[in-house]
Short mmCIF file of C-alpha atoms in Angstrom, two decimals:
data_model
loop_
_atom_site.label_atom_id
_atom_site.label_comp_id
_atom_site.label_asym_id
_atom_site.label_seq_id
_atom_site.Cartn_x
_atom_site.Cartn_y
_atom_site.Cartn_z
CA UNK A 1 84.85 96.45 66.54
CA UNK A 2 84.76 98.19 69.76
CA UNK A 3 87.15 100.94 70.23
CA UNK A 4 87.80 101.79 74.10
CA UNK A 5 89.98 104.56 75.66
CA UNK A 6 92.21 103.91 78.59
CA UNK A 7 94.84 105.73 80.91
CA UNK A 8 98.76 104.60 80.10
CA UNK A 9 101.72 105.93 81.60
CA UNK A 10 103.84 106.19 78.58
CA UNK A 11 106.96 107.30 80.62
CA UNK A 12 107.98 108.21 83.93
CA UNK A 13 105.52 111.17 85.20
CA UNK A 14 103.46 111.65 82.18
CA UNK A 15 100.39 110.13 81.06
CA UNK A 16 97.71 109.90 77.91
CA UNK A 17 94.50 108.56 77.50
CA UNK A 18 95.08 106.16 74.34
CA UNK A 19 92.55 104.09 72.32
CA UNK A 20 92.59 100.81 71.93
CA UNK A 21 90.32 97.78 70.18
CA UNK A 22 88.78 95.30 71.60
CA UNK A 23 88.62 91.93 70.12
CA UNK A 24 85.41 90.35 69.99
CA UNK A 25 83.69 89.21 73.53
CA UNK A 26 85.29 85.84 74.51
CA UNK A 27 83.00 83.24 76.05
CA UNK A 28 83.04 83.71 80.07
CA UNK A 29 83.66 87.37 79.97
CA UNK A 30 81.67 90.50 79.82
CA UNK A 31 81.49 93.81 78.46
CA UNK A 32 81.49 96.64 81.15
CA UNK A 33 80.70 100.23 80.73
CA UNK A 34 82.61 102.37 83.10
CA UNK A 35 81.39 104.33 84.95
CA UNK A 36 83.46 105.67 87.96
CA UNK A 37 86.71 104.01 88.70
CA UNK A 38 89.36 105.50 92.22
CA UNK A 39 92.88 106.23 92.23
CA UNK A 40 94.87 105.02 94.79
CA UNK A 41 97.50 108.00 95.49
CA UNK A 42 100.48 106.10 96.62
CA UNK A 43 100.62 102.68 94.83
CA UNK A 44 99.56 104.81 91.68
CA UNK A 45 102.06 107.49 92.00
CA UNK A 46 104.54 105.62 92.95
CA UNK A 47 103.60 103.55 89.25
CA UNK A 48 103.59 106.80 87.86
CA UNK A 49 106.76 107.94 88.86
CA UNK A 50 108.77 104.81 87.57
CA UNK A 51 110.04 104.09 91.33
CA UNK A 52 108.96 100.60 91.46
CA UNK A 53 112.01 98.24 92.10
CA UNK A 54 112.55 95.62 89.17
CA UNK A 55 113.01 92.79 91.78
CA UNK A 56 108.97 93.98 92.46
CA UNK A 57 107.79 93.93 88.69
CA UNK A 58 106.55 90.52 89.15
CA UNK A 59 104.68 91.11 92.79
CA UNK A 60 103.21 94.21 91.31
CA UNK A 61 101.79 93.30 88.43
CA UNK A 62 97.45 94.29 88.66
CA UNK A 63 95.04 92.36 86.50
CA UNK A 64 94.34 93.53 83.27
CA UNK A 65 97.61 95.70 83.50
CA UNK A 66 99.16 95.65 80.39
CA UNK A 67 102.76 97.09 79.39
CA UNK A 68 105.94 96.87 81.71
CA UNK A 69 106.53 99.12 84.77
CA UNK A 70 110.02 100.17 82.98
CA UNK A 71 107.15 101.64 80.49
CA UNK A 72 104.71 102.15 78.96
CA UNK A 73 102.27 100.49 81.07
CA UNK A 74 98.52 100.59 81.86
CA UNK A 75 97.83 100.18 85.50
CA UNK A 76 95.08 100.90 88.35
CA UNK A 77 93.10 98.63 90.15
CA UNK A 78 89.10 99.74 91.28
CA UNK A 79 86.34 99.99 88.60
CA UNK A 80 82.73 100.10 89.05
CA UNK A 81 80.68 100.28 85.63
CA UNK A 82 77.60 98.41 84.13
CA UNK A 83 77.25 95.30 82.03
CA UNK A 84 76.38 96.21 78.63
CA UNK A 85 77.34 92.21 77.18
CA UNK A 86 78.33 88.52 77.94
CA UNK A 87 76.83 86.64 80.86
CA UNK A 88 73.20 86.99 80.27
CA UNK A 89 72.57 86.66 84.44
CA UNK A 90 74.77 89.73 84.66
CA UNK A 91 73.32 91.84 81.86
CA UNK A 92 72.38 95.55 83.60
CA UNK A 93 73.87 94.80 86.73
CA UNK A 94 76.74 97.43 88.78
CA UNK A 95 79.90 95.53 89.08
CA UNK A 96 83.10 96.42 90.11
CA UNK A 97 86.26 94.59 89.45
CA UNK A 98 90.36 95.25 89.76
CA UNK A 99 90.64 97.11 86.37
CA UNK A 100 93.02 100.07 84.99
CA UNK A 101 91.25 103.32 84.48
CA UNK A 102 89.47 102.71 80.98
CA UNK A 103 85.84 103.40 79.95
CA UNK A 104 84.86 100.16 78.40
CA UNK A 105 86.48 96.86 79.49
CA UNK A 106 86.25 92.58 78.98
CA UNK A 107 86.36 91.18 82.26
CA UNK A 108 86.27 87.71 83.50
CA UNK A 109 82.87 87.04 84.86
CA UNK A 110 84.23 85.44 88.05
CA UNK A 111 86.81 88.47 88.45
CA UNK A 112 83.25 90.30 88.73
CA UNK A 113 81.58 91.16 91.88
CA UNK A 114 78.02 92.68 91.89
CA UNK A 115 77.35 95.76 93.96
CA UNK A 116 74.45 96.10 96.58
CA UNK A 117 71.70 97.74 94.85
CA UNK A 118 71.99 100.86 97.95
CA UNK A 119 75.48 101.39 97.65
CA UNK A 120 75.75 104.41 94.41
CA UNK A 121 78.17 103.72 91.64
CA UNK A 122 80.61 106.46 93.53
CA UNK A 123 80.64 105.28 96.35
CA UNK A 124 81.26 101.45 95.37
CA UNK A 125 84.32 102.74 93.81
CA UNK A 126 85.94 103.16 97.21
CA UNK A 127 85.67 99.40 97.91
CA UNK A 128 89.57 98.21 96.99
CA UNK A 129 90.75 100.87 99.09
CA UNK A 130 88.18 99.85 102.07
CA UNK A 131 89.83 96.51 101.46
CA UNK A 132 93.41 97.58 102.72
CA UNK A 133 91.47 99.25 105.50
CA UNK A 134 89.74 96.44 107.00
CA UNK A 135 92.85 94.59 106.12
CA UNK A 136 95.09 96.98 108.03
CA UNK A 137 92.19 96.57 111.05
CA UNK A 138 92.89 92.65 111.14
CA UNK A 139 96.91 93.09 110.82
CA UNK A 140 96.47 95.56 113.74
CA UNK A 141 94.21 93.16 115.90
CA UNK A 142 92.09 96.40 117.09
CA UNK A 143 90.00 95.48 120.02
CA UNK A 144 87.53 97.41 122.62
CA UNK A 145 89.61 100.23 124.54
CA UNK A 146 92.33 100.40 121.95
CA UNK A 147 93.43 103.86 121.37
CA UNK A 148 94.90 104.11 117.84
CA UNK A 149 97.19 106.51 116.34
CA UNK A 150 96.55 107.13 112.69
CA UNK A 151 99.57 108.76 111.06
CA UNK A 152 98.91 110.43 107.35
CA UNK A 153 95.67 111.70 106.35
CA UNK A 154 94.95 109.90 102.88
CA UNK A 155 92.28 108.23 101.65
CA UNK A 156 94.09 105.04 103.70
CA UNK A 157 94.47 106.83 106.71
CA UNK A 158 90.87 108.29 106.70
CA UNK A 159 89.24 104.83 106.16
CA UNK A 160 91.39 102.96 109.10
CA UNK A 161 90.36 105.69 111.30
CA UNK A 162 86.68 105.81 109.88
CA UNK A 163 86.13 101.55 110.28
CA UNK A 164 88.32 102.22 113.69
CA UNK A 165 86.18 104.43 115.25
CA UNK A 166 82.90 101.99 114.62
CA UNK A 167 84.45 99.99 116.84
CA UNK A 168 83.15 100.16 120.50
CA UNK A 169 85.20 101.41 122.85
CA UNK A 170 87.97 102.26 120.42
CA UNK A 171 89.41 105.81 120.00
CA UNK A 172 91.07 107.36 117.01
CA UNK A 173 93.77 110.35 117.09
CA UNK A 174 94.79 112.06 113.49
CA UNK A 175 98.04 112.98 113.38
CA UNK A 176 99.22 115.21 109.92
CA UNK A 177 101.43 117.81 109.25
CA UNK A 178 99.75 119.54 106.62
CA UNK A 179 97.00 121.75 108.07
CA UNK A 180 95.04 121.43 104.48
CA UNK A 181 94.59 117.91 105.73
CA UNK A 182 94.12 118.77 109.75
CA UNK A 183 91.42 120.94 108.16
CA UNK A 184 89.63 118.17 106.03
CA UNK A 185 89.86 115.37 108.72
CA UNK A 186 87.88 117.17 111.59
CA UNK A 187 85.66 118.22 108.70
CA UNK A 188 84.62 114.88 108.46
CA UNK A 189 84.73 114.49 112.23
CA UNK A 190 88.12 113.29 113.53
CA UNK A 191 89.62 114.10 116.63
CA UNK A 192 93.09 116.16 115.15
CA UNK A 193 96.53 116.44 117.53
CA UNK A 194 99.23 119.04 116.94
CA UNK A 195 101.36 116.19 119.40
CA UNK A 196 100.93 112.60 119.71
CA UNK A 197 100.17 111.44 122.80
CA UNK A 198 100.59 107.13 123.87
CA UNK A 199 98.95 105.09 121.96
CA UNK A 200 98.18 100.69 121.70
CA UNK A 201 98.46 101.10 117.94
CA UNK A 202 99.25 103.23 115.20
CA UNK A 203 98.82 103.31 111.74
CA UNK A 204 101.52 104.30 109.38
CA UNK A 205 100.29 105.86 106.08
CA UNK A 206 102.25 108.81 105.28
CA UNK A 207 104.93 107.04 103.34
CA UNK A 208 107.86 109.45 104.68
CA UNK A 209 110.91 109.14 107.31
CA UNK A 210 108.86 111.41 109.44
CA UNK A 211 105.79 110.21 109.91
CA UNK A 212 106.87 106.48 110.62
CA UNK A 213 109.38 107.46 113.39
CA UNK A 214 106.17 109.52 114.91
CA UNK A 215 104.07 106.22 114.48
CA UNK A 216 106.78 104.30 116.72
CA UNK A 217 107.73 107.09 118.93
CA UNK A 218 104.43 107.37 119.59
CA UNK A 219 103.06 103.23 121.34
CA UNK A 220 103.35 102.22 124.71
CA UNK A 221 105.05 98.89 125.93
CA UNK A 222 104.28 96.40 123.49
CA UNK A 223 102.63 98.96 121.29
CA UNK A 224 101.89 97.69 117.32
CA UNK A 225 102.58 100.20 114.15
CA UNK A 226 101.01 99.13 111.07
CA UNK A 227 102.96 99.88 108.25
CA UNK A 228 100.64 100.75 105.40
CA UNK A 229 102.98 102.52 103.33
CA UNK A 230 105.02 101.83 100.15
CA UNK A 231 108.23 103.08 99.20
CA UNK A 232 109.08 101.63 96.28
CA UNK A 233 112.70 102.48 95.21
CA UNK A 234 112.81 105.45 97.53
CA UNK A 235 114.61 104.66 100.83
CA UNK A 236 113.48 105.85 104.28
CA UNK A 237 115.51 106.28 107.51
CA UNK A 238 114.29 105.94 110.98
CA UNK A 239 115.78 105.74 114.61
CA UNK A 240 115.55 102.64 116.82
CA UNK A 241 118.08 103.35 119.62
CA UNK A 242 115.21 105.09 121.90
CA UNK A 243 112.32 103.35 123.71
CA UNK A 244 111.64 100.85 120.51
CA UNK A 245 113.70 97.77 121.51
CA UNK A 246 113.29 98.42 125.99
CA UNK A 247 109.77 98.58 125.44
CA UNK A 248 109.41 95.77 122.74
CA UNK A 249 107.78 97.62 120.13
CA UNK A 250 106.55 95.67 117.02
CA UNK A 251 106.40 97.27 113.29
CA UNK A 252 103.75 95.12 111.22
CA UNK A 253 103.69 95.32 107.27
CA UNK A 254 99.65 95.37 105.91
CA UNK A 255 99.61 94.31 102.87
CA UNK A 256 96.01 94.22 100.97
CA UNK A 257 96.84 91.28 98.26
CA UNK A 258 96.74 88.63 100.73
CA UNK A 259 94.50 87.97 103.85
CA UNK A 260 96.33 87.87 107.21
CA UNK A 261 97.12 84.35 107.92
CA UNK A 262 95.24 84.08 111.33
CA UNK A 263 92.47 85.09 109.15
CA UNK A 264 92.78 82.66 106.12
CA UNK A 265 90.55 79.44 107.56
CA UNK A 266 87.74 81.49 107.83
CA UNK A 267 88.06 84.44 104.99
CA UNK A 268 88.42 83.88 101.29
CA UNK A 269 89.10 86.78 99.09
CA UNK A 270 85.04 87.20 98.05
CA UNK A 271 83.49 87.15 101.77
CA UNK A 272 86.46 90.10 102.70
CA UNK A 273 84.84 91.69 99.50
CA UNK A 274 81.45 91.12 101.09
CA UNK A 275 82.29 92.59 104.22
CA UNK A 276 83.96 95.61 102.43
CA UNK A 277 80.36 96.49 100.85
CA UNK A 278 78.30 95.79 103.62
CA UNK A 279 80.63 98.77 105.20
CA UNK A 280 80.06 100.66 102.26
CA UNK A 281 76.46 100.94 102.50
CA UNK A 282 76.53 103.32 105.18
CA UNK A 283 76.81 106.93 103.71
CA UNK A 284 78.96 108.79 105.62
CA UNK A 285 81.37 107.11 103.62
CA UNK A 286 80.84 109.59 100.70
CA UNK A 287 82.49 112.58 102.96
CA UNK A 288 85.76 110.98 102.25
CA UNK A 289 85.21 111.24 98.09
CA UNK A 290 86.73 114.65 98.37
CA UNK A 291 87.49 115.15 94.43
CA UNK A 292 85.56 114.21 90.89
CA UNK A 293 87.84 114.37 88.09
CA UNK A 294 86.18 113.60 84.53
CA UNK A 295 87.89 110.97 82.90
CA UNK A 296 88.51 112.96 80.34
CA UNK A 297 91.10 115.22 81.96
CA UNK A 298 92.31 112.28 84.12
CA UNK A 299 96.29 112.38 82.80
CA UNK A 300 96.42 115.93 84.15
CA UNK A 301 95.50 114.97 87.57
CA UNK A 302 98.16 112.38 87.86
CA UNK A 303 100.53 115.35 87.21
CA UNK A 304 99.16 117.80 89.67
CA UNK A 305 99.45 114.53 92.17
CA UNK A 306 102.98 114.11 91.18
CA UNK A 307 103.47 117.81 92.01
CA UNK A 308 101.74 118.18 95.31
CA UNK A 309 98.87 120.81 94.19
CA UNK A 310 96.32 118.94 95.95
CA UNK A 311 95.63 117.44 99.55
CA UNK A 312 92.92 114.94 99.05
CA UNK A 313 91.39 111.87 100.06
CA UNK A 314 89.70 109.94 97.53
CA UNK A 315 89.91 110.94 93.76
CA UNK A 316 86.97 109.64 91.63
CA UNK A 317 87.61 109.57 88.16
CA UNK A 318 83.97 109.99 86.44
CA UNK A 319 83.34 108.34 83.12
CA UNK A 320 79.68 109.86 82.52
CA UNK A 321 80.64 113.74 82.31
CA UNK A 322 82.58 115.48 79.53
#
């Protein structure tokens, strides 16, 4: 009998690794060995916090969550690890799968999907949030001589502007109020504003009042904001009696569990993945892995999250440190 350890929240805003057994390998699975999975901040906080409307417990179910959202539950959603059993053709290779932060885990072998041999462990865990990036670039219909807006300087925020800015042509603004993050984004090379300026498109991803009435104050006629945010239960306020309606602004919802529908005839769910890691294989993409947290002391971190103590991008959870 196996015994492996994974995060639950066993109420709202506190967490505990817990053991668990697992049964004996089912045919058309396999045995992974964790090692680095990637919290996303806001869906996972926002789990963490117990703020996710019943009338969304269905919608926002994960696979291989287990529990309720009304608690306990077991959620998160980007592993990368190595297969240690099952599918002989898949025995030794890096994989990473939608998963909830635990250290050994059965997984489907077709909810598997193998990493590029020149991509690190690390940095493949950044691939489901890359997927609501290039996801939020399709919603957004970026072209040459676009100048974006990006509003909130998260890990979503920094990867929009990041796949953005490869873009010929295109230019990318940062726009945050909290100089810890100013400070980190022209770090790792973005152009910072203190004001907006006019922009074709922003992108929202600050999840606050503020920030999305800055993303629509902020396009020209016609101008597109990309809503990346979610709210859950909390409600947000924002003013459309200015220049929204006279100049025909449009706010878009991006949403990374289904493919844009001008997309769908010619993207399935696996090639987006494709793309995702043929992005990842360039490196600069580590600068934006701006915290290592062992696994071990992984239920603290949701807490200091919950409280604000840090202003981060990505937060790798490492399974092969103590």
């Amino acid at each position: 009998m196996t015994i492996a350890k994974a995060l639950w929240f066993t109420k709202p805003k506190s967490a505990t690794l817990q053991q668990q057994k697992l049964p004996d390998l089912p045919s058309g699975f396999c045995r992974v060995q964790t090692t680095y999975s990637n919290i996303s901040p806001g869906t996972e906080k926002t789990v963490f916090g117990g703020q996710i409307p019943i009338s969304m417990y269905k919608q926002m179910r994960c696979p291989y969550m287990e529990g309720e959202f009304s608690f306990p539950v077991k959620y998160g959603y980007s592993i990368v690890g190595k297969v240690i059993s099952g599918t002989e053709c898949l025995l030794g290779s890096t994989v990473h799968a939608l998963h909830p932060h635990q250290n050994i885990c059965d997984i489907a072998t077709e909810h598997l999907h193998i990493v590029p041999k020149d991509i690190p462990d690390c940095r493949a865990s950044l691939a489901s949030n890359m997927e609501t990036a290039v996801t939020a670039i399709w919603d957004g219909d970026v072209a040459i001589g676009d100048k974006i807006l990006i509003v909130g300087f998260g890990i979503i925020g920094s990867l929009i502007a990041r796949v953005a800015s490869s873009i010929p042509g295109v230019s990318v603004d940062v726009y945050d109020i909290c100089p810890k993050k100013q400070a980190l984004a022209r770090q790792i090379g973005f152009q910072v504003i203190d004001k907006p300026k006019v922009y074709d498109i922003s992108f929202h991803c600050s999840a606050s009042s503020s920030g999305l009435q800055t993303a629509i104050d902020s396009v020209n006629f016609e101008g597109r904001v990309i809503e990346l945010s979610w709210y859950g239960t909390k409600n947000i306020s924002v003013n459309l009696g200015t220049t929204f309606h006279s100049m025909r602004k449009r706010i878009i919802c991006s949403q990374v569990s289904n493919i844009p529908s001008k997309k769908q005839k010619n993207w399935s769910y696996k090639k987006r993945k494709d793309l995702v890691f043929s992005l990842l294989k360039n490196p600069i993409f580590d600068s934006h892995i701006t915290t290592k947290i062992s696994f071990e002391n992984l239920a603290q971190q949701f807490e200091d999250i919950e409280n604000h103590t840090q202003n981060n991008l990505a937060y790798l959870v490492d399974y092969t440190s103590k």
